[in-house]
CSV table of C-alpha atoms in Angstrom, one decimal:
chain,number,residue,atom,x,y,z
A,86,UNK,CA,-14.6,0.4,-1.3
A,87,UNK,CA,-14.4,2.9,-4.2
A,88,UNK,CA,-11.6,4.3,-6.3
A,89,UNK,CA,-11.5,7.5,-4.2
A,90,UNK,CA,-9.0,5.8,-1.9
A,91,UNK,CA,-6.5,5.8,-4.7
A,92,UNK,CA,-6.1,9.6,-4.4
A,93,UNK,CA,-4.9,9.1,-0.8
A,94,UNK,CA,-2.1,6.6,-1.4
A,95,UNK,CA,1.5,6.7,-2.7
A,96,UNK,CA,2.8,3.7,-4.7
A,97,UNK,CA,6.2,2.4,-5.7
A,98,UNK,CA,5.9,1.0,-9.2
A,99,UNK,CA,8.7,-1.2,-10.5
A,100,UNK,CA,8.8,-2.4,-14.1
A,101,UNK,CA,11.8,-3.1,-16.4
A,102,UNK,CA,10.0,-2.8,-19.8
A,103,UNK,CA,10.1,0.8,-20.8
A,104,UNK,CA,6.8,0.9,-22.8
A,105,UNK,CA,4.9,-0.9,-20.1
A,106,UNK,CA,6.4,1.2,-17.3
A,107,UNK,CA,5.8,4.5,-19.1
A,108,UNK,CA,2.2,3.8,-20.0
A,109,UNK,CA,1.2,2.3,-16.7
A,110,UNK,CA,3.0,4.9,-14.6
A,111,UNK,CA,1.2,7.7,-16.6
A,112,UNK,CA,-2.2,6.1,-15.9
A,113,UNK,CA,-1.4,5.4,-12.2
A,114,UNK,CA,-0.1,9.0,-11.7
A,115,UNK,CA,-3.5,10.3,-12.8
A,116,UNK,CA,-5.2,8.1,-10.2
A,117,UNK,CA,-2.8,8.2,-7.2
A,118,UNK,CA,-1.7,10.8,-4.7
A,119,UNK,CA,1.9,10.0,-5.7
A,120,UNK,CA,3.8,7.4,-7.7
A,121,UNK,CA,7.5,6.5,-7.4
A,122,UNK,CA,8.8,4.7,-10.5
A,123,UNK,CA,11.8,2.3,-10.8
A,124,UNK,CA,13.2,0.3,-13.7
A,125,UNK,CA,14.5,-2.7,-11.8
A,126,UNK,CA,14.4,-4.2,-8.3
A,127,UNK,CA,17.7,-2.7,-7.1
A,128,UNK,CA,16.4,0.9,-8.0
A,129,UNK,CA,13.0,0.0,-6.5
A,130,UNK,CA,14.6,-1.1,-3.2
A,131,UNK,CA,16.7,2.1,-3.1
A,132,UNK,CA,13.7,4.3,-3.7
A,133,UNK,CA,11.7,2.4,-1.0
A,134,UNK,CA,14.5,2.9,1.5
A,135,UNK,CA,14.6,6.6,0.8
A,136,UNK,CA,10.8,7.1,0.9
A,137,UNK,CA,9.6,4.3,3.1
A,138,UNK,CA,7.5,6.6,5.3
A,139,UNK,CA,5.6,7.9,2.3
A,140,UNK,CA,5.1,4.7,0.2
A,141,UNK,CA,1.8,2.9,1.0
A,142,UNK,CA,2.0,0.1,-1.5
A,143,UNK,CA,4.4,-1.6,-3.9
A,144,UNK,CA,3.5,-2.8,-7.4
A,145,UNK,CA,6.3,-4.7,-9.1
A,146,UNK,CA,7.1,-7.0,-12.0
A,147,UNK,CA,8.9,-10.2,-11.2
A,148,UNK,CA,11.4,-10.8,-13.9
A,149,UNK,CA,13.8,-7.9,-13.9
A,150,UNK,CA,17.6,-7.4,-14.2
A,151,UNK,CA,19.9,-6.6,-11.2
A,152,UNK,CA,17.3,-7.7,-8.6
A,153,UNK,CA,14.2,-9.7,-9.4
A,154,UNK,CA,10.8,-8.5,-8.0
A,155,UNK,CA,10.4,-11.3,-5.4
A,156,UNK,CA,13.8,-10.6,-4.0
A,157,UNK,CA,13.1,-6.9,-3.8
A,158,UNK,CA,9.7,-7.7,-2.1
A,159,UNK,CA,11.5,-9.8,0.4
A,160,UNK,CA,14.0,-7.1,1.2
A,161,UNK,CA,11.1,-4.5,1.5
A,162,UNK,CA,9.2,-6.8,3.8
A,163,UNK,CA,12.3,-6.9,6.1
A,164,UNK,CA,12.2,-3.1,6.2
A,165,UNK,CA,8.4,-2.7,6.5
A,166,UNK,CA,6.6,-6.0,7.3
A,167,UNK,CA,3.1,-4.7,6.8
A,168,UNK,CA,3.5,-3.0,3.4
A,169,UNK,CA,1.1,-4.4,0.8
A,170,UNK,CA,2.7,-5.9,-2.3
A,171,UNK,CA,1.1,-6.4,-5.7
A,172,UNK,CA,3.0,-8.3,-8.3
A,173,UNK,CA,2.5,-8.3,-12.0
A,174,UNK,CA,3.5,-11.5,-13.8
A,175,UNK,CA,2.8,-14.0,-16.4
A,176,UNK,CA,4.2,-16.8,-14.2
A,177,UNK,CA,2.0,-19.7,-13.1
A,178,UNK,CA,4.7,-21.9,-11.8
A,179,UNK,CA,3.8,-23.4,-8.4
A,180,UNK,CA,7.2,-22.8,-6.9
A,181,UNK,CA,7.0,-19.1,-7.8
A,182,UNK,CA,3.5,-18.9,-6.3
A,183,UNK,CA,4.7,-20.6,-3.1
A,184,UNK,CA,7.6,-18.2,-2.8
A,185,UNK,CA,5.3,-15.2,-3.4
A,186,UNK,CA,3.0,-16.4,-0.6
A,187,UNK,CA,5.9,-17.0,1.8
A,188,UNK,CA,7.2,-13.5,1.2
A,189,UNK,CA,3.7,-12.1,1.9
A,190,UNK,CA,2.6,-10.8,-1.5
A,191,UNK,CA,-0.9,-9.4,-1.1
A,192,UNK,CA,-2.3,-9.9,-4.6
A,193,UNK,CA,-1.3,-10.0,-8.2
A,194,UNK,CA,-2.2,-8.8,-11.7
A,195,UNK,CA,-1.5,-11.0,-14.6
A,196,UNK,CA,0.5,-9.9,-17.6
A,197,UNK,CA,-0.1,-8.5,-20.1
A,198,UNK,CA,-1.3,-5.9,-17.7
A,199,UNK,CA,-5.0,-5.2,-17.7
A,200,UNK,CA,-5.1,-1.8,-16.2
A,201,UNK,CA,-8.6,-2.3,-14.7
A,202,UNK,CA,-7.4,-5.5,-13.0
A,203,UNK,CA,-4.3,-3.7,-11.7
A,204,UNK,CA,-6.4,-0.8,-10.2
A,205,UNK,CA,-8.7,-3.4,-8.6
A,206,UNK,CA,-5.7,-5.2,-7.2
A,207,UNK,CA,-4.3,-2.0,-5.7
A,208,UNK,CA,-7.7,-1.2,-4.2
A,209,UNK,CA,-8.0,-4.8,-2.8
A,210,UNK,CA,-4.6,-4.6,-1.3
A,211,UNK,CA,-5.2,-1.2,0.3
A,212,UNK,CA,-8.7,-1.8,1.6
A,213,UNK,CA,-7.7,-3.4,4.9
A,214,UNK,CA,-5.1,-0.7,5.6
A,215,UNK,CA,-7.5,2.2,4.8
A,216,UNK,CA,-10.2,0.6,6.9
A,217,UNK,CA,-7.7,0.1,9.8
A,218,UNK,CA,-6.6,3.8,9.5
A,219,UNK,CA,-10.3,4.9,9.6
A,220,UNK,CA,-10.9,2.7,12.6
A,221,UNK,CA,-7.9,4.2,14.5
A,222,UNK,CA,-9.1,7.7,13.6
A,223,UNK,CA,-12.7,6.9,14.8
A,224,UNK,CA,-11.3,5.3,18.0
A,225,UNK,CA,-9.2,8.4,18.7
A,226,UNK,CA,-12.2,10.6,18.0
A,227,UNK,CA,-14.4,8.6,20.3
A,228,UNK,CA,-11.8,8.6,23.1
A,229,UNK,CA,-11.6,12.4,22.8
A,230,UNK,CA,-15.4,12.7,23.0
A,231,UNK,CA,-15.6,10.4,26.0
A,232,UNK,CA,-12.9,12.4,27.8
A,233,UNK,CA,-14.9,15.6,27.1
A,234,UNK,CA,-18.1,14.0,28.5
A,235,UNK,CA,-16.3,12.6,31.6
A,236,UNK,CA,-14.9,16.1,32.2
A,237,UNK,CA,-18.4,17.6,32.0
A,238,UNK,CA,-19.8,15.1,34.4
A,239,UNK,CA,-16.9,15.7,36.8
A,240,UNK,CA,-17.6,19.4,36.7
A,241,UNK,CA,-21.3,18.8,37.3
A,242,UNK,CA,-20.5,16.6,40.3
A,243,UNK,CA,-18.0,19.1,41.7
A,244,UNK,CA,-20.6,21.8,41.4
A,245,UNK,CA,-23.2,19.6,43.3
A,246,UNK,CA,-20.6,19.1,46.1
A,247,UNK,CA,-20.2,22.9,46.4
A,248,UNK,CA,-24.0,23.4,46.6
């Protein structure tokens, strides 16, 4: 899947380091439909609760003040179980990784952030959701076409009965 899908999604980006947050948010805003930015997990959770119907994906750091990234992700999963989560971290602790898997983190990008890897992680996390949306649209379109054809056949059969 190509990077064109990025223009169709809205992302919540949570990062406590000002420089990293500013630079990464600026880059992502040029690629995405919309970006919501928060400086810690508590603010991220609040923004998610306010815009949950518009946010397609969450990208978050792990070590943050007030509410860490994994705790925020867990709370977000309780609100919207199918939201994809991308974490950014320098952690490689097995307990951390186990907790991330248990919460349902979709993928990760290592710190320091490689922006190409982050974009690829976002695409990788969104691919199944975008494909599912396209499948639903295709299904609805096919159902509509089938209904139209069935209606045509019924009118033909009704016309034959009249003849």
